[in-house]
C-alpha cells in the first residue's frame, strides 16, 4: 500500500467550476499535510498546509482534513485555465522507532487537473 | 527571505559518467535539506536528508551519494551514472516551525 495515494487523473473541469482533488494516507501518525502545485517542467510550489481536522481556506483554495478517515482534499473554487497543473498531496511521516529514522515528507504521485475554457 | 538555488538546470550525460548537482540556500542557518528525484510522470522520491554539516541520511541505497560540506550547501553526486538515474532532481529546505518544504528550481538530468 502506498503511503500517500492520489488519483492520477486527468481531472477535467470547466472554467469557473469547483475542482475537487482527493488524497488518502496510510500512516495514522502523520500530523501535517501539504498541497503543492506543479506546472509541467517546473518544481513544486506550496499552495497550503493543514494540521487540524476540518477546513482551512486561503483565497480560492480550501483544504479539508479528516484524520479519522485518513483523508485530505483540496477544493479550488472558480477554477481558471491557469490552475491547470499537477497537484501533489504530501504528508509528514513520523520517525520510525528504533530505526534511527527522521521525519520525512511523503508525496503522492499527483493528480493532473485540466481546466478548459 | 530565504532562497534556494540549484545548478545546473539541465544536463545530458552518457552512461558511466560522473555527476555533481549543487544546491545552496540563503537567508537561513542550519537548514534541514533534502534531495528528491522525480522520474517522468511519477511522484517525488526522497533520496537524501541532512540536518547539518557532514550529516547525511540515505533513504534509498543506490549509486548516488550526497554531501554537505557547508551549512547551506548540499551536493548530490554519482561516480557512474545509470540510465535509470534520469529524472528531475529537486533540492529542498524545511521551515522548522511550519514544516513547509520549499523547493529549488530543479535539475533535469538525461542519461543516454
PDB file of C-alpha atoms in Angstrom, chain A residues 32 34 36 38 40-46 49 51 88 92 100 102-110, chain B residues 34 36 38 42-44 46 49 57-59 88 90 94 97-106 108:
ATOM      1  CA  UNK A  32       0.523  17.624   8.928  1.00  0.00           C
ATOM      2  CA  UNK A  34       0.535  19.783   2.333  1.00  0.00           C
ATOM      3  CA  UNK A  36       1.710  21.534  -3.861  1.00  0.00           C
ATOM      4  CA  UNK A  38       3.491  21.641 -10.143  1.00  0.00           C
ATOM      5  CA  UNK A  40       4.923  20.921 -16.374  1.00  0.00           C
ATOM      6  CA  UNK A  41       8.716  21.095 -16.261  1.00  0.00           C
ATOM      7  CA  UNK A  42       8.767  23.205 -13.089  1.00  0.00           C
ATOM      8  CA  UNK A  43       9.412  22.488  -9.432  1.00  0.00           C
ATOM      9  CA  UNK A  44       6.518  22.096  -6.980  1.00  0.00           C
ATOM     10  CA  UNK A  45       5.235  25.205  -5.228  1.00  0.00           C
ATOM     11  CA  UNK A  46       3.390  25.118  -1.939  1.00  0.00           C
ATOM     12  CA  UNK A  49      -0.931  23.111   4.560  1.00  0.00           C
ATOM     13  CA  UNK A  51      -2.826  20.295  10.615  1.00  0.00           C
ATOM     14  CA  UNK A  88       0.714  16.864  -5.211  1.00  0.00           C
ATOM     15  CA  UNK A  92       4.883  14.205   7.115  1.00  0.00           C
ATOM     16  CA  UNK A 100      17.070   5.962  13.645  1.00  0.00           C
ATOM     17  CA  UNK A 102      13.504  11.022  10.931  1.00  0.00           C
ATOM     18  CA  UNK A 103      10.546  12.992   9.802  1.00  0.00           C
ATOM     19  CA  UNK A 104      10.143  12.782   6.053  1.00  0.00           C
ATOM     20  CA  UNK A 105       7.628  14.320   3.701  1.00  0.00           C
ATOM     21  CA  UNK A 106       5.966  11.612   1.638  1.00  0.00           C
ATOM     22  CA  UNK A 107       4.399  12.662  -1.643  1.00  0.00           C
ATOM     23  CA  UNK A 108       1.597  11.161  -3.638  1.00  0.00           C
ATOM     24  CA  UNK A 109       2.085  10.704  -7.369  1.00  0.00           C
ATOM     25  CA  UNK A 110      -0.137  13.714  -8.085  1.00  0.00           C
TER      26      UNK A 110
ATOM     27  CA  UNK B  34      16.570  17.254   1.141  1.00  0.00           C
ATOM     28  CA  UNK B  36      14.248  14.328  -4.136  1.00  0.00           C
ATOM     29  CA  UNK B  38      11.034  12.765  -9.850  1.00  0.00           C
ATOM     30  CA  UNK B  42       5.996   9.882 -11.378  1.00  0.00           C
ATOM     31  CA  UNK B  43       5.860  11.225  -7.838  1.00  0.00           C
ATOM     32  CA  UNK B  44       8.714  12.586  -5.768  1.00  0.00           C
ATOM     33  CA  UNK B  46      13.162  11.110  -1.281  1.00  0.00           C
ATOM     34  CA  UNK B  49      18.219  14.155   4.033  1.00  0.00           C
ATOM     35  CA  UNK B  57      20.749  10.105   5.847  1.00  0.00           C
ATOM     36  CA  UNK B  58      20.146   7.937   2.801  1.00  0.00           C
ATOM     37  CA  UNK B  59      16.602   6.934   2.038  1.00  0.00           C
ATOM     38  CA  UNK B  88      14.190  15.743 -12.333  1.00  0.00           C
ATOM     39  CA  UNK B  90      14.935  18.674  -6.611  1.00  0.00           C
ATOM     40  CA  UNK B  94      12.374  22.738   5.509  1.00  0.00           C
ATOM     41  CA  UNK B  97       8.328  25.973  12.533  1.00  0.00           C
ATOM     42  CA  UNK B  98       5.675  25.136   9.943  1.00  0.00           C
ATOM     43  CA  UNK B  99       7.158  22.015   8.390  1.00  0.00           C
ATOM     44  CA  UNK B 100       6.783  23.545   4.947  1.00  0.00           C
ATOM     45  CA  UNK B 101       9.205  22.262   2.344  1.00  0.00           C
ATOM     46  CA  UNK B 102      10.462  24.744  -0.243  1.00  0.00           C
ATOM     47  CA  UNK B 103      11.988  23.528  -3.485  1.00  0.00           C
ATOM     48  CA  UNK B 104      14.705  24.839  -5.732  1.00  0.00           C
ATOM     49  CA  UNK B 105      14.213  25.202  -9.457  1.00  0.00           C
ATOM     50  CA  UNK B 106      15.306  21.641 -10.124  1.00  0.00           C
ATOM     51  CA  UNK B 108      16.801  17.880 -15.194  1.00  0.00           C
TER      52      UNK B 108
END
